[in-house]
Coordinates of C-alpha atoms in Angstrom, one line a residue:
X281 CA -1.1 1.2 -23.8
X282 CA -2.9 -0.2 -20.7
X283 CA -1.4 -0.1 -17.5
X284 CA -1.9 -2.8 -14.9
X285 CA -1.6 -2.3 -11.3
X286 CA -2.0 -5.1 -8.2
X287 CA -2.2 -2.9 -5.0
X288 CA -3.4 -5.7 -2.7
X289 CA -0.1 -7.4 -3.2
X290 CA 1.2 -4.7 -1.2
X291 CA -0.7 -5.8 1.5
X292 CA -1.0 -9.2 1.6
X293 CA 1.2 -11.4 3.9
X294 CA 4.0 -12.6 1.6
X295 CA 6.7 -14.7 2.3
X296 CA 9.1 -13.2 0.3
X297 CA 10.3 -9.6 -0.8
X298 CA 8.3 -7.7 -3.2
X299 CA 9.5 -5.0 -6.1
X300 CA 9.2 -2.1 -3.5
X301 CA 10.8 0.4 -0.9
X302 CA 8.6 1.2 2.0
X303 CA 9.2 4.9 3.0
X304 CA 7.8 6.0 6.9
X305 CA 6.7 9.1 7.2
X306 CA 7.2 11.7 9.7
X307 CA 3.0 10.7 10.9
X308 CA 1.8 8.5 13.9
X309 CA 1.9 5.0 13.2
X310 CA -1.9 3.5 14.2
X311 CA -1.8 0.3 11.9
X312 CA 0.6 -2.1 13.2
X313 CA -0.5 -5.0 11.1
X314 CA -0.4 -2.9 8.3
X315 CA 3.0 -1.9 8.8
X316 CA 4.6 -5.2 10.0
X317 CA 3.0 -6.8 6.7
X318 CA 5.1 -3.5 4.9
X319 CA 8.1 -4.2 6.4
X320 CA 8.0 -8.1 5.8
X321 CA 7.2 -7.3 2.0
X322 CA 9.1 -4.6 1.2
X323 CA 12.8 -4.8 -0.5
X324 CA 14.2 -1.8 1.1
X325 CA 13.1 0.3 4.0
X326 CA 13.6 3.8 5.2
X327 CA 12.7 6.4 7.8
X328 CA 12.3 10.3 6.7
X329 CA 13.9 11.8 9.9
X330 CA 11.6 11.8 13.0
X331 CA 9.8 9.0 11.5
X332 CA 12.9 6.8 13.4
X333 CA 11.7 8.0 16.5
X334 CA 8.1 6.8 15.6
X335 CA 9.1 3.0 14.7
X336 CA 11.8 3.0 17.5
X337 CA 9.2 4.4 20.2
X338 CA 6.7 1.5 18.9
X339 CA 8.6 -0.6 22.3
X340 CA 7.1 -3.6 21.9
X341 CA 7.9 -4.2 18.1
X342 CA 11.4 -2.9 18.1
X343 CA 12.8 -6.2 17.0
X344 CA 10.8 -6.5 14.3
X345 CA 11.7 -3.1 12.8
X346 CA 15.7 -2.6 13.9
X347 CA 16.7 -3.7 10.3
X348 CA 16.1 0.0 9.0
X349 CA 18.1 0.4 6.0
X350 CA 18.6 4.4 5.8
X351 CA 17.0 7.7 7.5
X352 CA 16.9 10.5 5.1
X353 CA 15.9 14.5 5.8
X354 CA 17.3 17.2 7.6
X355 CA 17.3 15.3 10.5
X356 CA 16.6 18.1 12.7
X357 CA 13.4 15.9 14.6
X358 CA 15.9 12.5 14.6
X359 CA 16.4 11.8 18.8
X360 CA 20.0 11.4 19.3
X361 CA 18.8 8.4 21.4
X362 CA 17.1 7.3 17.4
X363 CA 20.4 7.6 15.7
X364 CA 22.6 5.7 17.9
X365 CA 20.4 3.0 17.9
X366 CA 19.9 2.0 14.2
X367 CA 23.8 3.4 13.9
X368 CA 24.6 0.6 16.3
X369 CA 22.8 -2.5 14.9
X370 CA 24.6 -5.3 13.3
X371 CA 24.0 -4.3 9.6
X372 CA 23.6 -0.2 11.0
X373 CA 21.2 1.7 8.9
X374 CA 22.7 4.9 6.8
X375 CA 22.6 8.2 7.8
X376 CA 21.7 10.4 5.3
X377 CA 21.6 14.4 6.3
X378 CA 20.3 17.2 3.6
X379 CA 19.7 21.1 4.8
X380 CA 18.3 21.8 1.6
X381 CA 15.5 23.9 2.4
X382 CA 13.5 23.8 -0.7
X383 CA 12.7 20.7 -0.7
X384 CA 10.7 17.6 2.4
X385 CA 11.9 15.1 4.1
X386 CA 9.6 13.2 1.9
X387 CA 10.9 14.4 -1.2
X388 CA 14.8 13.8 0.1
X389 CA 13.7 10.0 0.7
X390 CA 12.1 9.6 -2.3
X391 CA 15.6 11.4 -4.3
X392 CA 17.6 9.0 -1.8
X393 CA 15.7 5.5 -2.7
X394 CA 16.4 6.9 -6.5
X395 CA 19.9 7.1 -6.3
X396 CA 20.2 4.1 -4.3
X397 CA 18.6 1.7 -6.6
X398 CA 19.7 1.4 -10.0
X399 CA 18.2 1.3 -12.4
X400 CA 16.0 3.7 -10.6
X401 CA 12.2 1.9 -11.3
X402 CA 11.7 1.0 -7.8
X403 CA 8.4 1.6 -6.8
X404 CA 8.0 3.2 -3.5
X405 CA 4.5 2.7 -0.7
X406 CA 5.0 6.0 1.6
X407 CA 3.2 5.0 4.9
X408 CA 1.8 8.1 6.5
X409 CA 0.5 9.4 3.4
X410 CA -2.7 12.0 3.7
X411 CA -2.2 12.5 7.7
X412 CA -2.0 15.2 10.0
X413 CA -2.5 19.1 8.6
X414 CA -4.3 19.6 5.2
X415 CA -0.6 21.7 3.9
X416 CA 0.8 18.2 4.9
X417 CA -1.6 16.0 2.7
X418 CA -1.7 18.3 0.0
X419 CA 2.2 18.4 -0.2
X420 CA 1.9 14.6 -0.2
X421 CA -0.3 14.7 -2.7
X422 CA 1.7 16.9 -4.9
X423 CA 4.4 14.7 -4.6
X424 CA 3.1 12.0 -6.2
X425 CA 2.4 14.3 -9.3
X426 CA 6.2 15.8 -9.5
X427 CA 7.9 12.7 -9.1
X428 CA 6.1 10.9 -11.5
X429 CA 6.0 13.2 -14.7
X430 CA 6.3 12.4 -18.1
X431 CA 3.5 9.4 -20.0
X432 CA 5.0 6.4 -17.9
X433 CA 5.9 5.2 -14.7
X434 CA 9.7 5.6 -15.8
X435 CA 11.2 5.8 -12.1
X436 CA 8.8 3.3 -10.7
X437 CA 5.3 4.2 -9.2
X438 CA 4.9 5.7 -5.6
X439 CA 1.7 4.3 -3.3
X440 CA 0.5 7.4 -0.8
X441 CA -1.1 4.6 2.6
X442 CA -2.9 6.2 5.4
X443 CA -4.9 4.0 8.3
X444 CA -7.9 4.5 6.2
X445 CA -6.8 4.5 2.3
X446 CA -4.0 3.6 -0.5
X447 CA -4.0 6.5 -3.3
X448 CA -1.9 6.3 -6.2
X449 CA -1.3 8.6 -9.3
X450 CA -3.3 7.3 -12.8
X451 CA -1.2 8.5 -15.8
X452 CA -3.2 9.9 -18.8
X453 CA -5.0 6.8 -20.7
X454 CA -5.9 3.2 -19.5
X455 CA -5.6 1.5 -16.1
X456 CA -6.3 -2.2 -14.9
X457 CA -6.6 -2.1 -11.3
X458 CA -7.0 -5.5 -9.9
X459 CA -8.5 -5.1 -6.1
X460 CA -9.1 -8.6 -5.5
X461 CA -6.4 -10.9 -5.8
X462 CA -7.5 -14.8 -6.7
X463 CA -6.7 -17.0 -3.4
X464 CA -5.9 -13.8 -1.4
X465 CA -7.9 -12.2 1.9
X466 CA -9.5 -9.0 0.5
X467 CA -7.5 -5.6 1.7
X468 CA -9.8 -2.7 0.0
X469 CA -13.2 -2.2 0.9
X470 CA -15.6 -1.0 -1.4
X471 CA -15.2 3.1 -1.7
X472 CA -13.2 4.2 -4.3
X473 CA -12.4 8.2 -5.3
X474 CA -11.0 9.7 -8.8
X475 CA -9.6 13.1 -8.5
X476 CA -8.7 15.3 -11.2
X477 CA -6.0 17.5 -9.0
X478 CA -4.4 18.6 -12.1
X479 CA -7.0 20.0 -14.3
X480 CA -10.2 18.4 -16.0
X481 CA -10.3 15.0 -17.6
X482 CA -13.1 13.1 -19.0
X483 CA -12.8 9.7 -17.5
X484 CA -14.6 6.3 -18.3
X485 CA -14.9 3.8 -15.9
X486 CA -15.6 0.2 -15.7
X487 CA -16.5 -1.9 -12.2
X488 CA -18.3 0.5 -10.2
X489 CA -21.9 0.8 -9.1
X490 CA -22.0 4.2 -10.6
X491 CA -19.7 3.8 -13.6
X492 CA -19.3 6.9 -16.4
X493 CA -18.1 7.2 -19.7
X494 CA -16.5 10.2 -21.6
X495 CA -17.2 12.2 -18.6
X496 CA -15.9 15.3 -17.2
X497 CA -14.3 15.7 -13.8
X498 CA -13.1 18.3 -12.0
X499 CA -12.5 20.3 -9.2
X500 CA -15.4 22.7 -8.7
X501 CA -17.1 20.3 -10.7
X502 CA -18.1 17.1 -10.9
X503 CA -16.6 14.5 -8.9
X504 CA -16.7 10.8 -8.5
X505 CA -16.1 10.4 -4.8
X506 CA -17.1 7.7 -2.6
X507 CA -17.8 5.6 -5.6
X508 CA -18.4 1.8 -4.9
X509 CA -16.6 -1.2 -6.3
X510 CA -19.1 -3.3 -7.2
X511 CA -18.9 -6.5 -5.3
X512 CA -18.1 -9.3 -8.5
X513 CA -15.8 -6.7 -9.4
X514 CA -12.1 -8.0 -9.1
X515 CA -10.7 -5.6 -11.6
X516 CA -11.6 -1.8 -12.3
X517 CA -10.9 -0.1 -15.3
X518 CA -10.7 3.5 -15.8
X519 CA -9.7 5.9 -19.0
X520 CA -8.4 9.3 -18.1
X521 CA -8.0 12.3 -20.4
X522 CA -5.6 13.9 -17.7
X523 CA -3.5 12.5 -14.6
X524 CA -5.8 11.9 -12.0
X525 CA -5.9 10.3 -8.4
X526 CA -7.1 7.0 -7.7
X527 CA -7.9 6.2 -3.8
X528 CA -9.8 3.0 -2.6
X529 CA -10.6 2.5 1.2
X530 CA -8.5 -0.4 3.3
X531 CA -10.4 -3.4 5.3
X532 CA -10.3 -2.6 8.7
X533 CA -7.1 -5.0 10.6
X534 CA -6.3 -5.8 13.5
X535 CA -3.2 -4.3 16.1
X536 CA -3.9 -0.6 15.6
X537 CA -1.2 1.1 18.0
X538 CA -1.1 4.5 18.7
X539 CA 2.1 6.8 17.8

């Protein structure tokens, strides 16, 4: 079985709704083209608690990004000023408090979006992803390995998106990922990473200027970082032995903000 993937969809500037839930993370929010293109795209949109206070505090786009659909987490770094004003608009987004302790914000939103949408195959682009302190991005990271476990995608595939990268998870066995779209602007640039967090794998690759076949990667070992998509490529293909993490740089866009 091969699976297929078409990140720059994501990105692109669509007219209509795509198959996905955009989840803000609790992480300054830099990109604004990035994220209005998100929140045009994406089917259902939620804030993990103090990640409200980011999108409401971005003044000057607070039109644009009222229609919130849900804020999930503990909610002890919402504003009160935050919840009364997405509790207040016309269609006024849910409110959605968990104390458990043992699990993140990020981990509450992901179980929320779940339960939400049935069946539960919605795939989810966490914006945010691999920011701030290393325990932070490492948490992220192991996120996207415990809520995608078993062979398949069976609850729908989760997208980690920082101001500098989109990673995603690679099951064990083959992968299509299409970084050009035909007729669309080009979103990646060329620097791509595999990462065997998990254990070692022996990967193959196909599209890269420094492709490898029946290899093995690992931490401690070796590595294929900062890889480059070759510039013909519009698809890469990569076998993997083990899950392993695939990230690939974003084209610089224009209306960075700060948080």
């Amino acid at each position: 079985m091969e699976f297929e993937w078409h990140p720059a969809k994501l990105l692109q500037d669509e007219d209509s709704f795509q198959d996905f839930a955009l989840l803000v993370l609790h992480q300054p929010l830099r990109n604004s083209a990035i994220l209005r293109r998100l929140w045009k795209n994406a089917q259902l949109r939620v804030a993990a608690d103090g990640a409200a206070n980011r999108l409401h505090h971005l003044s000057s786009f607070q039109g644009k990004f009222a229609n919130l659909q849900a804020i999930v987490g503990d909610l002890d770094s919402l504003s009160p000023e935050v919840r009364d004003f997405y509790s207040s608009q016309p269609t006024p987004a849910q409110i959605v408090q968990d104390p458990d302790q043992e699990s993140t914000d990020f981990g509450k939103a992901i179980d929320w979006i779940r339960r939400a949408q049935q069946p539960a195959t919605l795939d989810i682009v966490a914006l945010g992803g691999i920011g701030g302190r290393l325990d932070q991005g490492l948490s992220q990271l192991h996120h996207l390995y415990m809520y995608q476990s078993g062979s398949e995608y069976a609850h729908g595939r989760i997208y980690l998106l920082s101001e500098a990268s989109l990673t995603f998870l690679l099951k064990a066995g083959s992968h299509k990922i299409h970084v050009k779209e035909p007729g669309e602007d080009a979103v990646f640039k060329k620097h791509v990473g595999i990462i065997p967090l998990q254990g070692p794998s022996r990967i193959t690759t196909k599209g890269l200027e420094w492709d490898v076949s029946d290899w093995e990667s690992k931490i401690g070992g070796n590595l294929s970082t900062s890889n480059h998509v070759l510039p013909d490529t519009k698809c890469v293909h990569v076998h993997t032995t083990k899950d392993v993490l695939f990230t690939i740089a974003l084209r610089q866009v224009e209306g960075e903000v700060g948080n």
